[in-house]
Coordinates of C-alpha atoms and ligand atoms in Angstrom, one line a residue:
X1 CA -56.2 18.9 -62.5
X2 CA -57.2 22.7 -62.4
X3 CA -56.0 23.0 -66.0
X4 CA -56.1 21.1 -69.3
X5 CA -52.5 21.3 -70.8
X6 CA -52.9 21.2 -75.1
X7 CA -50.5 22.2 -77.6
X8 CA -51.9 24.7 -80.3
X9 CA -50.7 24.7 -83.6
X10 CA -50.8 28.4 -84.5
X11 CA -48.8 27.6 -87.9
X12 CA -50.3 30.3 -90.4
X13 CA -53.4 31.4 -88.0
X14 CA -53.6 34.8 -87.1
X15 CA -53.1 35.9 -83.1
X16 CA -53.0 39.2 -81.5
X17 CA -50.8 40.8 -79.0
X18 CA -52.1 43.8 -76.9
X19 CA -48.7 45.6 -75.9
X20 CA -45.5 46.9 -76.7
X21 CA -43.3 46.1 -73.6
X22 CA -41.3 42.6 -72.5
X23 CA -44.1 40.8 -71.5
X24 CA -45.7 41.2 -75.2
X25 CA -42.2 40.2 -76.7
X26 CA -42.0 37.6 -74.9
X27 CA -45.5 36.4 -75.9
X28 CA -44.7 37.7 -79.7
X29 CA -41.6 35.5 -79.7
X30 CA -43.1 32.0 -78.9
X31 CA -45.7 33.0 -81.2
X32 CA -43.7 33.7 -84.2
X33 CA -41.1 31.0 -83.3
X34 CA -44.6 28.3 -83.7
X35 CA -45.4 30.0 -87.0
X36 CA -48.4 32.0 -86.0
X37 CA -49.5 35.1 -88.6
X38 CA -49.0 37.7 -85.5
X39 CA -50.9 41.4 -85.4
X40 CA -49.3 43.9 -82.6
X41 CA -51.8 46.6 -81.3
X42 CA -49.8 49.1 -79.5
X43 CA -48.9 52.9 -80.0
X44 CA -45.7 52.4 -80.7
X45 CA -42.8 49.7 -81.0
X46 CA -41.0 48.9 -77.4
X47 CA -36.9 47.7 -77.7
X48 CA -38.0 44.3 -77.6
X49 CA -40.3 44.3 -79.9
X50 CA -38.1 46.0 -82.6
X51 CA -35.5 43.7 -82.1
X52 CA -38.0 40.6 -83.3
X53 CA -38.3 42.4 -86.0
X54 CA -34.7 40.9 -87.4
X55 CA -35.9 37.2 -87.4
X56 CA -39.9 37.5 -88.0
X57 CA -42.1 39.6 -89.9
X58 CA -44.9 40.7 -87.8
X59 CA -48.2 43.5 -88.2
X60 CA -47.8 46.6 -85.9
X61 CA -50.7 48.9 -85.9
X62 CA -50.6 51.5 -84.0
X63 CA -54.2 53.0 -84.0
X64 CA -57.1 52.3 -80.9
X65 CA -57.7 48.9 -80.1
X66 CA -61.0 48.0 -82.0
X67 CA -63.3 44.7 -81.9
X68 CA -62.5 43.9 -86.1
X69 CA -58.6 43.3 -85.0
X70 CA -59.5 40.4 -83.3
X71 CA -61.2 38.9 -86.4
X72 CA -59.9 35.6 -87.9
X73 CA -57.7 35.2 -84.4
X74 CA -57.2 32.2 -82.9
X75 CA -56.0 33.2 -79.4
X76 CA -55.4 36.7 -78.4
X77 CA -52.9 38.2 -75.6
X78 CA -53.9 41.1 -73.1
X79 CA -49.9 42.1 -72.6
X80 CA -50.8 46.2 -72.0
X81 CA -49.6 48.0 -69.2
X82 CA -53.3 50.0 -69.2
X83 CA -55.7 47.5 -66.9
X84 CA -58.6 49.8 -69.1
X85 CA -57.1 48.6 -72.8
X86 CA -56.8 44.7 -71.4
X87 CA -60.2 44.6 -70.5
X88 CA -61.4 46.1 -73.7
X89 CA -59.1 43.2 -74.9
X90 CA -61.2 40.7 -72.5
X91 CA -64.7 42.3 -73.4
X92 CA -64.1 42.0 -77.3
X93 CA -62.8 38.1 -77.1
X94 CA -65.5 37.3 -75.0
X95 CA -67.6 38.8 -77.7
X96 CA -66.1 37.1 -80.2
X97 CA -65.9 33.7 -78.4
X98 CA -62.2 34.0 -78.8
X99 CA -59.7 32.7 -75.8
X100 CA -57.9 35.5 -74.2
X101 CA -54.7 35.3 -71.8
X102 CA -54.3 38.4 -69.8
X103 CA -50.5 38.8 -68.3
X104 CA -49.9 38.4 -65.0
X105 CA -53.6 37.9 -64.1
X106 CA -54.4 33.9 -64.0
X107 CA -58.0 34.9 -62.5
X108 CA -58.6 36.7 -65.8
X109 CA -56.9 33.9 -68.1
X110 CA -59.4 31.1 -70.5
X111 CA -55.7 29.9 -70.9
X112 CA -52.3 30.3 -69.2
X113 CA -48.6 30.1 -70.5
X114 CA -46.3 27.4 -69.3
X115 CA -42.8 28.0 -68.8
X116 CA -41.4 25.8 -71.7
X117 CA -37.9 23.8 -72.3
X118 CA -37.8 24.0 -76.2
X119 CA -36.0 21.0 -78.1
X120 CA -38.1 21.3 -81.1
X121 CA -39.7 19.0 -81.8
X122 CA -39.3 17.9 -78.4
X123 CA -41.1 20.3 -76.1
X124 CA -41.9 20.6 -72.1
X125 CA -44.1 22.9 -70.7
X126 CA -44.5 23.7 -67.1
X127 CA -47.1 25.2 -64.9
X128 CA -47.9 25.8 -61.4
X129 CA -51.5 27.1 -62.6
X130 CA -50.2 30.5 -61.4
X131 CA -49.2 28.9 -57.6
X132 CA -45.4 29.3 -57.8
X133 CA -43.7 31.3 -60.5
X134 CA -40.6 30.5 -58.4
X135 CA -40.8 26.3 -58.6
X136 CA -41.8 27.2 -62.3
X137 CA -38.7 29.0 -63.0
X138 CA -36.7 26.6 -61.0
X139 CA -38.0 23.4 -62.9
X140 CA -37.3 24.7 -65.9
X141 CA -33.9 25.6 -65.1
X142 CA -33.5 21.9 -64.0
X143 CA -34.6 20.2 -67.1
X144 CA -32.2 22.7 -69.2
X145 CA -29.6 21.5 -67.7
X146 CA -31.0 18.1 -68.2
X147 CA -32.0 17.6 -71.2
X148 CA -29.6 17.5 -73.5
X149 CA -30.1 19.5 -76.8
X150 CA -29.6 16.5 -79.0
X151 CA -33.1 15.0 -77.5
X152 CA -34.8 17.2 -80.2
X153 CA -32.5 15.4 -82.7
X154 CA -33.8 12.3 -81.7
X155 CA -37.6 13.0 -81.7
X156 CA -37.0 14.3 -85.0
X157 CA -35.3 11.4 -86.1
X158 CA -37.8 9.1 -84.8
X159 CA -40.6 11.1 -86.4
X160 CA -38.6 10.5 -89.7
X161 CA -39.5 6.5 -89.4
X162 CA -42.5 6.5 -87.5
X163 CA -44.9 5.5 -90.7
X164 CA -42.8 3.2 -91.9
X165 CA -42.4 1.0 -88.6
X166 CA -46.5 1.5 -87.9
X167 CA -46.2 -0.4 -91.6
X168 CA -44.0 -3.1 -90.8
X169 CA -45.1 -3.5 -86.8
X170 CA -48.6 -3.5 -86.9
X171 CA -48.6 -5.7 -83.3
X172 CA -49.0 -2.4 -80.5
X173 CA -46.4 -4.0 -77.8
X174 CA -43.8 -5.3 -80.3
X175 CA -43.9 -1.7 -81.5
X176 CA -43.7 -0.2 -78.4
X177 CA -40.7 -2.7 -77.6
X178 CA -39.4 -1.5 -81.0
X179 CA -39.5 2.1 -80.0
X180 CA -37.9 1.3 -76.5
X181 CA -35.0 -0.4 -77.9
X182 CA -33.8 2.5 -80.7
X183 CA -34.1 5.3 -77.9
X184 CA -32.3 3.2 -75.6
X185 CA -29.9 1.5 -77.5
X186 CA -26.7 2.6 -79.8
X187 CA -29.1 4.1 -82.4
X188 CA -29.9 6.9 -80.2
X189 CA -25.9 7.2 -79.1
X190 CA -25.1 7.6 -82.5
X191 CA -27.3 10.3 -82.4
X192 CA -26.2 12.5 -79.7
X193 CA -22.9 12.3 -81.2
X194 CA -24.4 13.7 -84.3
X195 CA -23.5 10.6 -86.2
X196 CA -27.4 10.6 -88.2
X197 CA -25.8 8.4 -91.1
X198 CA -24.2 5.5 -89.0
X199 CA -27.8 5.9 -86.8
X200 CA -29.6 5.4 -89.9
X201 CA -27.7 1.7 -90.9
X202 CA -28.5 0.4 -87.1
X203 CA -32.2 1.5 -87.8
X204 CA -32.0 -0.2 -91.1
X205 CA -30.7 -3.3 -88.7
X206 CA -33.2 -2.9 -86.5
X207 CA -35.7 -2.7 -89.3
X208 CA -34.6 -6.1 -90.9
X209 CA -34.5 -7.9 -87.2
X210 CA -38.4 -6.4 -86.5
X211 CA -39.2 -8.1 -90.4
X212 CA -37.7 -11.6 -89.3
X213 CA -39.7 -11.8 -86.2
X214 CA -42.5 -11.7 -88.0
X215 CA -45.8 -10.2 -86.0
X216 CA -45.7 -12.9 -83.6
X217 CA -46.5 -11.1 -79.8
X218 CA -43.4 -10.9 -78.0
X219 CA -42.5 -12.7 -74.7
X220 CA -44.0 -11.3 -71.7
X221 CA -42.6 -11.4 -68.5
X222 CA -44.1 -10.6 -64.8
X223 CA -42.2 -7.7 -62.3
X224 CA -43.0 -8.2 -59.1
X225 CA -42.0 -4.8 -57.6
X226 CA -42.1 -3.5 -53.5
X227 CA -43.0 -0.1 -53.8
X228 CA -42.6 0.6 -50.2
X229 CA -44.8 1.7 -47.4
X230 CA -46.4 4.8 -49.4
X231 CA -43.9 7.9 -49.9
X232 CA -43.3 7.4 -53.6
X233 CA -40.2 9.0 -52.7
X234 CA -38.9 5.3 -51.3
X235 CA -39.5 3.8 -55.0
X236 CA -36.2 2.1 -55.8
X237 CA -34.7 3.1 -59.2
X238 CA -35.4 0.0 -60.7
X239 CA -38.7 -0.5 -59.6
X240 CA -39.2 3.1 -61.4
X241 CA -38.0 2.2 -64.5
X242 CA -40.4 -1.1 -64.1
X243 CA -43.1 0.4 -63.5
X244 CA -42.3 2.7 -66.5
X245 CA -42.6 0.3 -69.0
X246 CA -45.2 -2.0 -67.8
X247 CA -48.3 -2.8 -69.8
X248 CA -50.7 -3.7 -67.7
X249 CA -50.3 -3.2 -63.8
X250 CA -52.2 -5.2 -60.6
X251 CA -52.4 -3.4 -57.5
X252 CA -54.4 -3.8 -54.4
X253 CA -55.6 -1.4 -51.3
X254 CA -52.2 -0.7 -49.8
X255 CA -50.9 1.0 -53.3
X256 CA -51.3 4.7 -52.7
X257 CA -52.6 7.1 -55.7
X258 CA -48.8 9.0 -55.4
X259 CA -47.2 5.4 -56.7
X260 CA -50.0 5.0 -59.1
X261 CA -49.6 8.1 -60.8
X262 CA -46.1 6.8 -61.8
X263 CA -47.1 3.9 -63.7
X264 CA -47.1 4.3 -67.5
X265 CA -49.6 6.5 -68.2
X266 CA -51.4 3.8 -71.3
X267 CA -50.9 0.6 -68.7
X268 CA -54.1 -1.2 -68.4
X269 CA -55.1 -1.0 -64.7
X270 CA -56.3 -3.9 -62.7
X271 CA -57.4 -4.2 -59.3
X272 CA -57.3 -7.0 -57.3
X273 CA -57.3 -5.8 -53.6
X274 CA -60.5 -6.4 -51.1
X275 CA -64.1 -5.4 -52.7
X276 CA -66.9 -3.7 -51.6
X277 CA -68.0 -7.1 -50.1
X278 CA -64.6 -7.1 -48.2
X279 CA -63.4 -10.2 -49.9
X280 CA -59.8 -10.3 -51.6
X281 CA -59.5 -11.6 -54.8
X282 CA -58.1 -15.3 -54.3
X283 CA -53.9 -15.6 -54.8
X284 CA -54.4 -18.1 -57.2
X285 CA -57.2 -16.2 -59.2
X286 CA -54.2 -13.7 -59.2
X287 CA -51.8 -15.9 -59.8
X288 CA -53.5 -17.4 -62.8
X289 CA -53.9 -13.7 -64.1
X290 CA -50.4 -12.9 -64.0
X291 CA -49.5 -16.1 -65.5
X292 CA -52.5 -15.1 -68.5
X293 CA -51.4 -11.5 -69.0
X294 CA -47.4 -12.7 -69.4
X295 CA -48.7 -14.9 -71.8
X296 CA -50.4 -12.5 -74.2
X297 CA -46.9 -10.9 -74.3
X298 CA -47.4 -8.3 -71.9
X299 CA -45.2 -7.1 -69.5
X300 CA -47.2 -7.3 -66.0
X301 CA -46.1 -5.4 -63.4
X302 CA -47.4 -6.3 -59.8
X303 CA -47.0 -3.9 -57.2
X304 CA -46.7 -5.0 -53.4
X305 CA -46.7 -2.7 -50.6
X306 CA -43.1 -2.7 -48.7
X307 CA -41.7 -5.5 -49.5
X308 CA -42.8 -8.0 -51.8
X309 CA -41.0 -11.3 -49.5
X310 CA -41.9 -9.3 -46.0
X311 CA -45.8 -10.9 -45.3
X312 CA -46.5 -9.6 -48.9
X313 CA -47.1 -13.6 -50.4
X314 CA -44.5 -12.6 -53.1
X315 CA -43.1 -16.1 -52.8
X316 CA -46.4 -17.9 -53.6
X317 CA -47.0 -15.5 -56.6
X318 CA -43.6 -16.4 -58.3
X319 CA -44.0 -20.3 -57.3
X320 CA -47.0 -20.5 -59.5
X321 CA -44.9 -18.0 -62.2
X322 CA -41.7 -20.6 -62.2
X323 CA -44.0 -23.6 -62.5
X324 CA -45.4 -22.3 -65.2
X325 CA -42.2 -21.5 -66.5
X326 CA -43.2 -17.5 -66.6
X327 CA -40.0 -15.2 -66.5
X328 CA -40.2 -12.8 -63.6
X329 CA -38.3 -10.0 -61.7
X330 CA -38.7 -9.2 -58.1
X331 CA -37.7 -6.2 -57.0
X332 CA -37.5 -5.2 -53.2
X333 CA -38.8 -2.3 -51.6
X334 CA -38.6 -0.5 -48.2
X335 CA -40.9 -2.4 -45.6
X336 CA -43.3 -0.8 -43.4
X337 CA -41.4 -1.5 -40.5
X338 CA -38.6 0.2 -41.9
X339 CA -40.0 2.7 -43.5
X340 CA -42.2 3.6 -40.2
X341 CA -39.2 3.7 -38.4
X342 CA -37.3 5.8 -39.5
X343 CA -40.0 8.7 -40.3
X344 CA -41.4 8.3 -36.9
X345 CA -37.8 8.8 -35.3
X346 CA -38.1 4.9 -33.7
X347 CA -35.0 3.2 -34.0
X348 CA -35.6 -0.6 -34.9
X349 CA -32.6 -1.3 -33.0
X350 CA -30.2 0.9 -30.9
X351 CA -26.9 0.4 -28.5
X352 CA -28.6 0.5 -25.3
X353 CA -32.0 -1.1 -26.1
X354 CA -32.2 -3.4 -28.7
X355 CA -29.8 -5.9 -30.0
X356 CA -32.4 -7.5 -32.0
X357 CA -35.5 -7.1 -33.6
X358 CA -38.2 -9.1 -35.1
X359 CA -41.0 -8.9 -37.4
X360 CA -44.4 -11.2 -36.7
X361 CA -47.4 -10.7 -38.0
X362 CA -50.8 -10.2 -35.6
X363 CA -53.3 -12.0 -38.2
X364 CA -55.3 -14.5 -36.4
X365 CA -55.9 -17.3 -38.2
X366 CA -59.2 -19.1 -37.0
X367 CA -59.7 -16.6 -34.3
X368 CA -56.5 -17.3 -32.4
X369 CA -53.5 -15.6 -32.6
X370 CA -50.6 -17.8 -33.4
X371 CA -47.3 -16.6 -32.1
X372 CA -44.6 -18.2 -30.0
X373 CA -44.5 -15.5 -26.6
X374 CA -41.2 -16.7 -25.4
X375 CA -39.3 -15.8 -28.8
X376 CA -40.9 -12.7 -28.1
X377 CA -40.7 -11.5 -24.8
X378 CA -36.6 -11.2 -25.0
X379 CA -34.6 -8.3 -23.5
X380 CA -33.7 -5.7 -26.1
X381 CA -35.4 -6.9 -28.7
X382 CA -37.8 -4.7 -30.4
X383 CA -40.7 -6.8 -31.5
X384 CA -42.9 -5.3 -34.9
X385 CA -46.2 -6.4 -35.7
X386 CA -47.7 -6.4 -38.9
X387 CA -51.2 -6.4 -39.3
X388 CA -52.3 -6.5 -35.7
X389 CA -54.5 -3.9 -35.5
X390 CA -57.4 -5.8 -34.9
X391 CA -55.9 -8.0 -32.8
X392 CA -53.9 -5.3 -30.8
X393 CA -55.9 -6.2 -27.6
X394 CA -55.4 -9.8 -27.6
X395 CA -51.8 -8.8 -28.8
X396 CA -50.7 -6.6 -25.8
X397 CA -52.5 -8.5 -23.2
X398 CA -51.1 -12.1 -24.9
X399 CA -47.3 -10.0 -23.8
X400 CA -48.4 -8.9 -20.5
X401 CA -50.2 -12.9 -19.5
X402 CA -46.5 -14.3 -20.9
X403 CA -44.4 -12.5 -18.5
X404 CA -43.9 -8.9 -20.3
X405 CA -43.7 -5.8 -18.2
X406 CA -47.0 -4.0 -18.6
X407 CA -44.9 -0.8 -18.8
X408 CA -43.0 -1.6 -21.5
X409 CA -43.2 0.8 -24.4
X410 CA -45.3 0.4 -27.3
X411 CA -46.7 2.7 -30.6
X412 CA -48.6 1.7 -33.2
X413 CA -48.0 3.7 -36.8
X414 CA -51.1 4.8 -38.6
X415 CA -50.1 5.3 -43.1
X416 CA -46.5 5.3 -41.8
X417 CA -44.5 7.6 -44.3
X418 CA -48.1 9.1 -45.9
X419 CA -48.9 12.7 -45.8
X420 CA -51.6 11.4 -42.7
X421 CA -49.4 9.6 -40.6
X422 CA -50.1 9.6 -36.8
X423 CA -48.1 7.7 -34.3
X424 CA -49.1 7.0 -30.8
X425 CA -47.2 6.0 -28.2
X426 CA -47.5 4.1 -25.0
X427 CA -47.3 0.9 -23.3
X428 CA -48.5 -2.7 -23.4
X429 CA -51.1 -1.8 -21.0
X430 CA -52.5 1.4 -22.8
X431 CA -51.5 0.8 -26.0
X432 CA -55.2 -0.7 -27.2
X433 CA -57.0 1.9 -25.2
X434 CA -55.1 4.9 -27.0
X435 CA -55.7 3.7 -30.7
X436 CA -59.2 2.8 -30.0
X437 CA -59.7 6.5 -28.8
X438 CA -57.5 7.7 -31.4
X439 CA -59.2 5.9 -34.1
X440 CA -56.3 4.3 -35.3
X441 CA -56.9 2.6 -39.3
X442 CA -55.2 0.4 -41.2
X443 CA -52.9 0.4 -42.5
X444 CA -50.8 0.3 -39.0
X445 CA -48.0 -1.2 -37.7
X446 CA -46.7 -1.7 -33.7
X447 CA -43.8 -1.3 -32.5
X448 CA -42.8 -2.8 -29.3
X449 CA -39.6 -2.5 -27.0
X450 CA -37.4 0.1 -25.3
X451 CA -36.9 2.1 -28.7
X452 CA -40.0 3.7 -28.7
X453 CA -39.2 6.1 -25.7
X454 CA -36.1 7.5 -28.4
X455 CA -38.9 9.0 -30.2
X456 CA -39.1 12.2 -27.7
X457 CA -36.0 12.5 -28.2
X458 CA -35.1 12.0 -31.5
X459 CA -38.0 14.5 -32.0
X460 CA -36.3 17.0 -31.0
X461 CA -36.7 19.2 -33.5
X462 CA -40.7 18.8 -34.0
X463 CA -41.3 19.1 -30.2
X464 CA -38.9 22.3 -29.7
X465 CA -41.0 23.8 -33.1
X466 CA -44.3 23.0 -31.5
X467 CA -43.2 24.3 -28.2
X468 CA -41.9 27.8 -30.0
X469 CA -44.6 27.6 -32.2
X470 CA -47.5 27.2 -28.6
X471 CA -48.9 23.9 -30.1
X472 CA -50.0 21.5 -28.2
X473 CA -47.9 18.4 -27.7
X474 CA -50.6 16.3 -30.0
X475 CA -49.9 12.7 -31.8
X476 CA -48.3 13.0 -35.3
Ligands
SAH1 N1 -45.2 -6.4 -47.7 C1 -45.6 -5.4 -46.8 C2 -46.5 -5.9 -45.7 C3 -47.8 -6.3 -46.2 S1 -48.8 -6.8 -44.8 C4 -44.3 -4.7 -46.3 O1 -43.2 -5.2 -46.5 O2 -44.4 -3.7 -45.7 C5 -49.8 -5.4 -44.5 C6 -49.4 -4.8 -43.2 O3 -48.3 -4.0 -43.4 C7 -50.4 -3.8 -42.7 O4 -51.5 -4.5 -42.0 C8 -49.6 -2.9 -41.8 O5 -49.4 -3.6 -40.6 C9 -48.3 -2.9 -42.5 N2 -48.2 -1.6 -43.3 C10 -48.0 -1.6 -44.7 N3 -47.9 -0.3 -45.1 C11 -48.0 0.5 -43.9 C12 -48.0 1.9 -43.7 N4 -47.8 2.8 -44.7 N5 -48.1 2.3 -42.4 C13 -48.3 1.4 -41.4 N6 -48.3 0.1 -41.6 C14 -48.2 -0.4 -42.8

């Protein structure tokens, strides 16, 4: 994070504004609309400026800039059009240990601006830390039209009740639970219609419910949730939502920071992928944790790569959940093989080359790879592999010794649908010898059959931009 984003209560502080144009309007404005006791140092009034005036009282004073106008300020604002006056501004605040924000110059800022979506007391702010204005302006436009006015209603409604449910819900989930169920549910519709007094008898429901259940911990419940192969972009909806309002979340290696970063902010993170020593932690060590966490009440949400039934050992996590009688969700997600697919432009199956395909996986068990060759080696059918990196050799040569063509093509998938992806291509017989050159980590898939060779052409677009572009004709 290249800035820390706060919220200053200005109410009754004193701040200063350098300026008289738009800019330090703009500046007075949110100032005086949060309360703030502001001083303007300018030689005279701009249009802007005077028009404030109607709604707000303000101090104008029109002599030199001097270091005593900044005492007592909390934050002060560089808005001048004379680069000489703002860093007079700059020199004085350092000075006085005071932060300074100098328009239009981010270099020079201790603190920047967001662009902000004001449902008071509900507020967004958005920054680009100076990158894009444009995206700036453009979010904010989108969550205008978004948000609907009454949200500010409702925050303030909420904020009406909040000590007296922290009274009578002292339990931190049930509470939470609480919450979730009055912005979800008819109170908050009641609401937005601007019906506050018949919003005000379903709380008083709600209240009476929350004082009958007592302070016992709620039921918890596991969600196990496919998050897809990576692109957080391929998150269903629902697993969204899940992941939202999870309380404590397990996730191994194959969860990428991008998915992460849209779990629930306060969810307790646990990680149960391979250790430094290499060594997973046991399914039924996390089995027994799910079934422990769902227990206390939580709601545990367990993320899978792809799919959590597609060689993701979702269906021994819920066994052990239903004999336990745990109540669980599975959600599905986009598996690698689909997911690689279709952003390396390799059609899984296709008119003229594939009737069929099927997914196996390349882990050996005991040393030996355990997979039935003649279901394999069909014509049109594309064949996937999951996890056969390190088996790719014994993999391409097991096709070839069964009868396979040694020309038949094959590419493997390196963080299919991640900002690295790389994909080779190939055949049977130089498959192994590319990625080892390449070198080709997990996580990677292989794709096998006539489809890959659509790739050049289905790349159309990538290859004629490289060419225009003089790039060589590289893997990714
Ligand atoms: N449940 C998962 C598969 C888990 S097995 C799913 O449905 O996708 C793990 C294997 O999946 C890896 O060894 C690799 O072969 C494949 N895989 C998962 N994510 C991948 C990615 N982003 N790129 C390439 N292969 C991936």
């Amino acid at each position: 994070m290249e800035h820390l984003p706060i919220f200053l209560n200005v109410k009754g502080r004193r701040t200063l504004v350098v300026g008289s144009g738009v800019t330090a309007a703009r500046k007075a404005d949110l100032l005086l609309r949060a309360g703030s006791d502001v001083t303007i140092v300018s030689p005279e009034i701009g249009e802007e400026l005077s028009q404030l005036r109607a709604s707000y009282e303000f101090t104008h004073k029109s002599s030199a800039l001097a270091a005593e106008d900044l005492q007592g300020c909390l934050v002060v604002f560089a808005c001048s059009g004379d680069d000489a006056v703002n860093q007079r501004l700059c020199k004085f605040a350092a000075d006085a240990g005071i932060m300074v924000n100098v328009a239009d110059n981010t270099e020079n800022c201790d603190f920047t601006m967001p662009a902000v979506v004001d449902r008071t007391p509900l507020l967004i702010a958005i920054s680009t830390g100076g990158s894009s204005p444009l995206l700036t302006r453009m979010l904010k436009a989108r969550f205008e039209t978004t948000i609907p006015a009454a949200y500010g209603r409702l925050a303030e409604f909420a904020g009406s009740y909040r000590d007296r449910i922290k009274a009578m819900v002292p339990d931190l989930t049930r509470r939470r639970r609480f919450w979730e169920s009055m912005i979800s549910g008819p109170v908050a519709e009641h609401l937005f219609s601007s019906q506050v007094e018949e919003a005000d008898l379903l709380m008083e429901n709600l209240l009476d419910e929350a004082a009958k259940e007592g302070d016992q911990p709620p039921d918890g419940e596991v969600y196990l949730v496919g998050t897809g192969p990576g692109d957080p972009d391929l998150l269903t909806f629902r697993a969204l939502r899940l992941m939202q309002q999870a309380d404590v979340v397990l996730y191994d290696r194959l969860i990428g920071e991008g998915i992460l970063n849209l779990v629930r902010r306060d969810a307790e993170r646990i990680y149960v992928g391979k250790l430094t020593n290499d060594h997973s932690v046991p399914q039924e060590e996390i089995g027994n944790m799910l079934i422990r966490l769902a227990r206390q009440g939580k709601r545990v949400l367990r993320l899978k790569g792809g799919d959590p039934f597609v060689f993701g050992r979702g269906g021994e996590e819920i066994e052990a959940l239903s004999e336990n009688g745990v109540t669980f969700q599975v959600i599905p997600g986009v598996t690698a093989a689909v997911g690689c697919a279709s952003y390396s432009g390799i059609p899984l199956t296709h008119r003229d080359h594939a009737q069929g395909c099927m997914f196996v996986t390349g882990h050996e068990k005991d040393g030996k790879l355990n997979l039935n060759w003649k279901s394999l080696i069909q014509p049109r059918q594309t064949v996937v592999v999951y996890m056969g990196l390190s088996s790719m050799a014994a993999i391409t040569k097991g096709f070839i010794a069964n009868g396979a063509d040694p020309a038949t093509p094959a590419a493997v998938i390196e963080n299919g649908t991640r900002a690295g992806q790389r994909v080779i291509t190939g055949t049977l017989e130089s498959l192994s010898e590319q990625t080892a050159v390449a070198g080709i980590k997990s996580p990677a898939l292989i794709i096998i059959g006539g489809v890959v060779t659509l790739r050049d052409k289905l790349s159309w677009f990538a290859n004629k931009t490289r060419e225009q572009r003089n790039i060589a004709n590289g893997p990714g």
